[in-house]
Coordinates of C-alpha atoms and ligand atoms in Angstrom, one line a residue:
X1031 CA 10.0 9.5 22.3
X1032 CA 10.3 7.4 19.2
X1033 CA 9.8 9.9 16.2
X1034 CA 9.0 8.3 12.8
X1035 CA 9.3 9.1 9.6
X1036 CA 5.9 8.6 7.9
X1037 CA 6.9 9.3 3.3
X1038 CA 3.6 9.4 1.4
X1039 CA 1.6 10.1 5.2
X1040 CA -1.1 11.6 3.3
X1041 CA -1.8 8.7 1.2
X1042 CA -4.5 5.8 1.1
X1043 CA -1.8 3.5 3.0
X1044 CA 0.3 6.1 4.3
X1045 CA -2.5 8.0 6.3
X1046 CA -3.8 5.0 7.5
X1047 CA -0.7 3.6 8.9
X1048 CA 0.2 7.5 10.3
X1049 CA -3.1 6.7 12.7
X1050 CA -2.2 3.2 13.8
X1051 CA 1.7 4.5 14.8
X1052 CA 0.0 7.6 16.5
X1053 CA -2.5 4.9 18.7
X1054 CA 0.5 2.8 19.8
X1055 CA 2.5 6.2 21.5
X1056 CA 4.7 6.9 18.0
X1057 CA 6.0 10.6 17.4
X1058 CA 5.0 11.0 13.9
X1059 CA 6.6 13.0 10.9
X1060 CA 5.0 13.3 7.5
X1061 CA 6.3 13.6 4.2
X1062 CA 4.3 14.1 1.4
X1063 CA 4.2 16.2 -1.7
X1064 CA 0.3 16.3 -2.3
X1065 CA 1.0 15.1 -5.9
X1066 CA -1.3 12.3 -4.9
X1067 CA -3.2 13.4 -2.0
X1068 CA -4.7 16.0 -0.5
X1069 CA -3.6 18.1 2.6
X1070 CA -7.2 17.9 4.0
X1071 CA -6.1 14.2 5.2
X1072 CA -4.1 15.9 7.7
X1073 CA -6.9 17.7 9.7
X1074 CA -9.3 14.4 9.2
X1075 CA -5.6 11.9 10.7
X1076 CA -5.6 15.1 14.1
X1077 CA -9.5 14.2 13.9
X1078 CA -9.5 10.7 14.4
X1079 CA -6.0 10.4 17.3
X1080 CA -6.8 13.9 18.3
X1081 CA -2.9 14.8 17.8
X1082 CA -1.3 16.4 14.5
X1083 CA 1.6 14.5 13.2
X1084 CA 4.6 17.8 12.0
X1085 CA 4.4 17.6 8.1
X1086 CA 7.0 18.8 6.0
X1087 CA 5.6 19.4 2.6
X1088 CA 8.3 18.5 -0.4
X1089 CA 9.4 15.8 -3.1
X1090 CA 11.6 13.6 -2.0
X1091 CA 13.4 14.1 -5.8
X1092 CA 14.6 17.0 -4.1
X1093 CA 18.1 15.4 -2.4
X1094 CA 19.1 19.0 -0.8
X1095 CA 15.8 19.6 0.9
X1096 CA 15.6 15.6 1.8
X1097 CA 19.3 16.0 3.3
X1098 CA 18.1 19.2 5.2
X1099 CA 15.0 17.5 6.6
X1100 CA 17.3 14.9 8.2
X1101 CA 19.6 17.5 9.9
X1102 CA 16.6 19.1 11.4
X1103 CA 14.9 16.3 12.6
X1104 CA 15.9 13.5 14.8
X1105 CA 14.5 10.6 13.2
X1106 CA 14.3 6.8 14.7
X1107 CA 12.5 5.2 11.9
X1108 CA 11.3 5.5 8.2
X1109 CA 8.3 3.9 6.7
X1110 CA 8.4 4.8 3.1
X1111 CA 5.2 5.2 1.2
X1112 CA 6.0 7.9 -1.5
X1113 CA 5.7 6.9 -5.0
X1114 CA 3.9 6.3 -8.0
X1115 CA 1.7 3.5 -7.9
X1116 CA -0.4 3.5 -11.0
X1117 CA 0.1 0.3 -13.6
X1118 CA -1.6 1.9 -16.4
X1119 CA 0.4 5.6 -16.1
X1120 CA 3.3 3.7 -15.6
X1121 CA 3.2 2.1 -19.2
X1122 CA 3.0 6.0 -20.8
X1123 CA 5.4 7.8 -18.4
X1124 CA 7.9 4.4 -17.3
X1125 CA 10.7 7.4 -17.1
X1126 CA 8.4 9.6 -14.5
X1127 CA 7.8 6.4 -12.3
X1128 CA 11.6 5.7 -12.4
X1129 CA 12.6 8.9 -11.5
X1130 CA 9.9 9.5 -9.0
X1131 CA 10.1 5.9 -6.9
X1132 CA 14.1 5.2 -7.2
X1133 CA 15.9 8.7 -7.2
X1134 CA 13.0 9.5 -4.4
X1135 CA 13.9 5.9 -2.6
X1136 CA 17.7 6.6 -3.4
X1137 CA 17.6 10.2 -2.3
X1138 CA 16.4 9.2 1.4
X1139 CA 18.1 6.1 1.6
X1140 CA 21.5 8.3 1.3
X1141 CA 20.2 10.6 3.8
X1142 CA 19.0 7.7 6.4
X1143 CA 22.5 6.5 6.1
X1144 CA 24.0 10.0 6.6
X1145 CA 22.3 10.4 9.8
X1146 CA 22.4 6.9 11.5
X1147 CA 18.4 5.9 10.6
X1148 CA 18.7 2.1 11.1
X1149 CA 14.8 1.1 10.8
X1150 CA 13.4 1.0 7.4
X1151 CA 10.1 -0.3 6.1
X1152 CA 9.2 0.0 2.5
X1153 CA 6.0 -0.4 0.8
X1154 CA 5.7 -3.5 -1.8
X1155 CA 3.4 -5.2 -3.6
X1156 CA 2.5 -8.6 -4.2
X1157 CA 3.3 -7.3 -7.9
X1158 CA 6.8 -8.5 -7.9
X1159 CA 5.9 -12.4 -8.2
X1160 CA 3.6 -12.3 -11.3
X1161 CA 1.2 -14.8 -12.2
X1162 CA 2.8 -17.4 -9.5
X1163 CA 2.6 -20.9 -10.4
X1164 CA 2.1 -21.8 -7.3
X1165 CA -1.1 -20.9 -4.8
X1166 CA -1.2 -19.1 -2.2
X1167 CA 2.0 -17.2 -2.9
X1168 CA 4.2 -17.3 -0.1
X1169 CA 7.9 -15.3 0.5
X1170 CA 9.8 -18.0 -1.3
X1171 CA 7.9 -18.2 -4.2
X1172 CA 10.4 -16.3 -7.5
X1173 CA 9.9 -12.9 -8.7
X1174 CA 8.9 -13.0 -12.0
X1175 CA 9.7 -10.5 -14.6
X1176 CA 6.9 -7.4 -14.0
X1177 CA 4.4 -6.6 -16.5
X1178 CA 5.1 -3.1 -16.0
X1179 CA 7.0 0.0 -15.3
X1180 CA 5.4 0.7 -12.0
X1181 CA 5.8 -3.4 -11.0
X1182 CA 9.7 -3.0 -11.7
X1183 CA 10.1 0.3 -9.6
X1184 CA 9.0 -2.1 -6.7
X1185 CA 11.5 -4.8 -7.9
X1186 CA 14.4 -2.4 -8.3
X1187 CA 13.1 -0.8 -5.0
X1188 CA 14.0 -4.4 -2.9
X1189 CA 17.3 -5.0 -4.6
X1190 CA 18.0 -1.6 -3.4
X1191 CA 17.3 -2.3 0.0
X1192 CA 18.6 -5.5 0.1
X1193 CA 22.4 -4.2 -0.8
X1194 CA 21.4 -1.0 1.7
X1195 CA 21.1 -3.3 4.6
X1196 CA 23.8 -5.6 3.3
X1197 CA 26.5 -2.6 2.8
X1198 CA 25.8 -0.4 5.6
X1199 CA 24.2 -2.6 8.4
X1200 CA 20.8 -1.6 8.5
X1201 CA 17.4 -3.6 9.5
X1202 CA 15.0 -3.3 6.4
X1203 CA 11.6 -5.1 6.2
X1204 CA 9.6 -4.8 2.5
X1205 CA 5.9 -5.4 3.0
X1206 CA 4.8 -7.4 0.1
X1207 CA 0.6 -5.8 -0.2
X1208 CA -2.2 -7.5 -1.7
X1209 CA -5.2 -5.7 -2.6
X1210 CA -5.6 -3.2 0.2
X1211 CA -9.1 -1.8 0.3
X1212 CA -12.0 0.1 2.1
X1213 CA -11.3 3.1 4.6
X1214 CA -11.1 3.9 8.3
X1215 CA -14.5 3.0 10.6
X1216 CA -15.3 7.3 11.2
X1217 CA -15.0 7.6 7.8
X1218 CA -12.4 10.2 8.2
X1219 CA -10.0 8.7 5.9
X1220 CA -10.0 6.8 2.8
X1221 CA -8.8 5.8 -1.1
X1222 CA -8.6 9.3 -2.8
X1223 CA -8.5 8.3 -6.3
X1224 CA -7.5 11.1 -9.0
X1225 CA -9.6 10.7 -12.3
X1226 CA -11.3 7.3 -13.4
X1227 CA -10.0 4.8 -10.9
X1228 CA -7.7 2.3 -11.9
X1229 CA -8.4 -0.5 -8.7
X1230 CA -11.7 -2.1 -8.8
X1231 CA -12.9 -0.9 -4.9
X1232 CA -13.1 2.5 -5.8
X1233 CA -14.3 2.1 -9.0
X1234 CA -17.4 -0.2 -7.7
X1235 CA -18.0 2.5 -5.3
X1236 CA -18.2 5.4 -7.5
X1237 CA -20.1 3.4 -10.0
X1238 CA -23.1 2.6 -6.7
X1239 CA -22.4 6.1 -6.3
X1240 CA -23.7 7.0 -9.6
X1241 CA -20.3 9.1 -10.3
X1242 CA -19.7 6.3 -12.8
X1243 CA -22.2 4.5 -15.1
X1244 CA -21.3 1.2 -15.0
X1245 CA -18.6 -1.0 -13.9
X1246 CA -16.7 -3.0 -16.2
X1247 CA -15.7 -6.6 -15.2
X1248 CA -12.1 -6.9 -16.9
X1249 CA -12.7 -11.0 -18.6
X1250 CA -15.0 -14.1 -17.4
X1251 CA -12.8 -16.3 -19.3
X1252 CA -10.0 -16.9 -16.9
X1253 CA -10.0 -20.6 -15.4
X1254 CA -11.4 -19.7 -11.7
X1255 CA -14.4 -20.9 -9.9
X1256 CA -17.1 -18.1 -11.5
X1257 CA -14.5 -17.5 -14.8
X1258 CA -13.7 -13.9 -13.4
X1259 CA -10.1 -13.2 -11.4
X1260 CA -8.9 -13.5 -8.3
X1261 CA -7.0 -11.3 -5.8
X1262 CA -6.2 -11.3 -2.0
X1263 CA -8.5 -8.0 -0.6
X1264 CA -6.9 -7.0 2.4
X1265 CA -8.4 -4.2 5.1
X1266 CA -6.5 -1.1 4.9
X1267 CA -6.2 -0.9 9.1
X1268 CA -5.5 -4.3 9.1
X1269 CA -2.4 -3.3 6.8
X1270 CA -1.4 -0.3 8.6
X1271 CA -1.4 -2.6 11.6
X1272 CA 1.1 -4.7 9.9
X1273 CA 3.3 -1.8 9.2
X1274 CA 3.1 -0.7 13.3
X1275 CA 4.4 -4.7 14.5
X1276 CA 7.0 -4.5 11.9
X1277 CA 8.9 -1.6 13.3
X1278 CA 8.2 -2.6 16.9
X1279 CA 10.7 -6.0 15.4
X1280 CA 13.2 -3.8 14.0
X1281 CA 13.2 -1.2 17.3
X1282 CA 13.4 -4.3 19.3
X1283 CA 16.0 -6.5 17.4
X1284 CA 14.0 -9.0 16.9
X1285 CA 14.6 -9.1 13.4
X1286 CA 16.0 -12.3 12.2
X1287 CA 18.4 -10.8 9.6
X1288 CA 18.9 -7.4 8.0
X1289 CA 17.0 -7.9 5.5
X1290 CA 13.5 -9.3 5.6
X1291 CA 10.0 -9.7 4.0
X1292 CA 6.6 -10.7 4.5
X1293 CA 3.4 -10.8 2.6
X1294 CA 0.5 -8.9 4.0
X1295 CA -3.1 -10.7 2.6
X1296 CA -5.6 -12.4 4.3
X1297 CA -5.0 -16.0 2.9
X1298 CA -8.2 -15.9 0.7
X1299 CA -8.6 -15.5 -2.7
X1300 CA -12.3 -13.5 -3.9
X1301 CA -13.5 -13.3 -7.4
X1302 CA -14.4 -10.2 -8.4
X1303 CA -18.2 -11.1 -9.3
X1304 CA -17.6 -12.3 -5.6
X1305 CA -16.6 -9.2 -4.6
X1306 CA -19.5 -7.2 -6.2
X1307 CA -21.9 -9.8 -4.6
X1308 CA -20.7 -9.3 -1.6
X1309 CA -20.7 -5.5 -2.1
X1310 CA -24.5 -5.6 -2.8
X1311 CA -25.3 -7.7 0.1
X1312 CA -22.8 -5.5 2.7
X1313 CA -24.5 -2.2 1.3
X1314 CA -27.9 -3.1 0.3
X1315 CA -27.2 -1.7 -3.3
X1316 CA -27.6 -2.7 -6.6
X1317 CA -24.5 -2.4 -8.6
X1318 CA -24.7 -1.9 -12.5
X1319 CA -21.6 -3.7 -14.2
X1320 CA -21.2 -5.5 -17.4
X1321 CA -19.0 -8.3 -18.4
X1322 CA -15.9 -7.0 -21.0
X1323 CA -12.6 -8.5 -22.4
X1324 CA -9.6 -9.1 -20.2
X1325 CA -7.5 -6.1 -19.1
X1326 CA -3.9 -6.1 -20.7
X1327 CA -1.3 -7.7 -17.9
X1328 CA -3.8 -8.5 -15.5
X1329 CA -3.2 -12.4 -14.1
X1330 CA -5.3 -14.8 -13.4
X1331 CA -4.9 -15.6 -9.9
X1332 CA -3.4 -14.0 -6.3
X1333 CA -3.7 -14.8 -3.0
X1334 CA -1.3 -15.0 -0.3
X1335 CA 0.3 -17.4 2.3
X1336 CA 0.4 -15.0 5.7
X1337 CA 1.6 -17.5 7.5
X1338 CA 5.5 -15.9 8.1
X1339 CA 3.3 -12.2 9.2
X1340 CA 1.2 -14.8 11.5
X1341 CA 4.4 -16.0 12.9
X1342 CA 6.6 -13.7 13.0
X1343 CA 5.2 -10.5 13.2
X1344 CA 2.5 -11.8 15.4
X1345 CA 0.2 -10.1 13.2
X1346 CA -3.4 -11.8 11.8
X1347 CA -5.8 -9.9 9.5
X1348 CA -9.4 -10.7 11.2
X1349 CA -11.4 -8.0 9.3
X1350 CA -13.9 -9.8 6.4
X1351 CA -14.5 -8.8 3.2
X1352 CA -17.7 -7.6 3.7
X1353 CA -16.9 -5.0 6.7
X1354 CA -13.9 -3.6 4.4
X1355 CA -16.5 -3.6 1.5
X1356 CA -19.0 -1.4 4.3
X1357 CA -16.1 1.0 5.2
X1358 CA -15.3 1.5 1.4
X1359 CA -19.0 2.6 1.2
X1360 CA -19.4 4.7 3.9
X1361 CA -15.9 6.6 3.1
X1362 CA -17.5 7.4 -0.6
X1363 CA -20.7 8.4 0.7
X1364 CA -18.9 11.5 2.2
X1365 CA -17.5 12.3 -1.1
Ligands
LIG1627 C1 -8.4 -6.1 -9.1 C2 -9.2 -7.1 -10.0 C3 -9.1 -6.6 -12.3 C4 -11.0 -2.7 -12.1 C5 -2.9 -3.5 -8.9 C6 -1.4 -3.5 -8.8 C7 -1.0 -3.7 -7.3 C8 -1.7 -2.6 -6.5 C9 -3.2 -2.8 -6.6 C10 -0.8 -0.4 -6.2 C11 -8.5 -7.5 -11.3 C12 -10.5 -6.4 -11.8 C13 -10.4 -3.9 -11.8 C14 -12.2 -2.6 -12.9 C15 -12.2 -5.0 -13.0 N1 -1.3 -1.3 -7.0 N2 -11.1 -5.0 -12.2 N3 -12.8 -3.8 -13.3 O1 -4.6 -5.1 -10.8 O2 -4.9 -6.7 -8.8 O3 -3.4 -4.8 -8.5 O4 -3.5 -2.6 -8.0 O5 -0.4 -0.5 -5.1 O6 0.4 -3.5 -7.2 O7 -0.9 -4.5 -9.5 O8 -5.8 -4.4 -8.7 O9 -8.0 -3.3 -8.3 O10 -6.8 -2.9 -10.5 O11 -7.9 -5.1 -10.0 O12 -12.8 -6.1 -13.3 O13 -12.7 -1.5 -13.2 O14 -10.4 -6.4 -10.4 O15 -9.2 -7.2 -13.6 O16 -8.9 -8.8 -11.6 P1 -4.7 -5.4 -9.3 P2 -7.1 -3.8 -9.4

């Protein structure tokens, strides 16, 4: 059997990928250190595939018990979830996302490399590129300098990678994400957020909920079609599902080089007044929000060119907006 290495497998992403890897025949190992997710997720994952994937339960700061977990388990491949992911904490505490993505990412990277792990996926973000002066954003299009701490750990994060494959012959693919929203159709599994939410899905949810009073619409000033911003919104399975065909290419060799990376959105770009329209008429609710000034470092514009995951990974996000918006409603419901 195939055992991978799931970091972060009790996260929003992580858990939703753990499924998708179970459903195509994948051992699975999790890693996580509940310091941004909760060990009920576990149960819900054995729920939904009706097999439990072994969890080891540490930080990945910690290079002895990351080095032991290697020598006790035989591992094939590593998708690597675990890490801070918060723009706004990341402006206070730049030295705690630092030292929690890099030494984390360096810590198992050595350890991969110690014990002959050749298959490596790492989480990204659509972050890296900035405002892009070009639209859709495809691969080639230049990272721009990040507007934050948490934006740069992702930056530094590649580079890592890139001299990892280079120096020591391994197949890496970073996943460049868009806005991944909404939750798993049982409703098992979803976006856990800790405190006020920072991302605008779980934030319009808890606000319909009535756990918040009102959502805040960050600027209408911004030269788009309603005057609000605009970001890629990408289905959480459809993600995980992007993860599962992009170590099938690196198990398979049919990588193209050692190094390689795609961007996972659907293509189209939604406002958010679109996306709170579209919430409403998805849900049948009326959502109470306000228009407010711009949020600090937010851009005007993102949405991607999927054309090299089309290709290449043979992968094509079919779910619309409005069925992730459902799921996103349905998984806060249980809340
Ligand atoms: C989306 C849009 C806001 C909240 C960030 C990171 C990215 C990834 C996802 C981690 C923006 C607007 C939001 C609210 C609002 N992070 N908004 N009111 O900023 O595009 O991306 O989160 O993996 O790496 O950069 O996502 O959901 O915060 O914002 O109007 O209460 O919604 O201004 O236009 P963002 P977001």
């Amino acid at each position: 059997m195939t055992n991978i290495l799931v970091t972060g497998g009790l996260g929003y992403i992580g858990s939703h990928t753990v499924v998708e890897l179970q459903k195509e025949g994948f051992d699975v190992v999790i890693i996580d250190d509940l310091s941004n997710s909760e060990a009920f997720v576990l149960d819900r994952i054995s729920q939904i595939t009706g097999i439990a994937p072994d969890f080891h339960q540490f930080d990945l700061k910690d290079k002895q018990k990351t080095a032991q977990f290697f020598q006790e388990n035989k591992i094939d491949g590593i998708i690597h979830f675990a890490a801070s992911k918060a723009v706004g904490e990341s402006m206070e505490k730049p030295l705690m996302y630092y030292r929690n993505n890099i030494v984390g990412l360096l810590n198992l990277l050595e350890a991969a490399k110690e014990n002959q792990v050749d298959n490596f996926i790492f989480s990204s973000s659509c972050t890296v590129y900035g405002q892009a002066d070009k639209l859709p954003i495809d691969e080639s299009a230049p990272i721009k300098k990040a507007e934050s701490s948490y934006g740069k750990t992702k930056q530094m994060g590649e580079e890592i990678l890139e001299d990892f494959s280079a120096a020591f012959d391994k197949k890496v693919i970073a996943l460049r994400y868009f806005n991944p929203i909404g939750a798993h159709e049982s409703a098992l599994i979803g976006e856990l957020p800790k405190g006020v939410p920072n991302n605008l899905i779980p934030f319009v949810t808890q606000t319909a909920a009535g756990i918040r009073e009102c959502l805040s619409v960050f600027g209408d000033d911004y030269p788009t079609r309603d005057g609000t911003a605009i970001r890629d919104y990408i289905y959480v399975v459809d993600l995980a599902q992007a993860h599962v065909k992009g170590l099938k290419r690196l198990i398979s060799g049919e990588n193209t080089s050692n190094y390689e990376i795609f961007n996972l959105g659907t293509g189209t770009g939604s406002t958010v007044l679109e996306v709170v329209n579209a919430f409403e008429a998805a849900n049948n609710v009326k959502l109470n929000f306000k228009i407010v000034g711009r949020r600090a470092g937010d851009i005007t514009a993102a949405y991607a060119d999927n054309s090299k995951a089309e290709n290449e990974l043979g992968w094509k996000p079919e779910t619309p907006l409005e069925y992730a918006l459902k799921t996103a409603w349905e998984w806060q419901k249980t809340l």
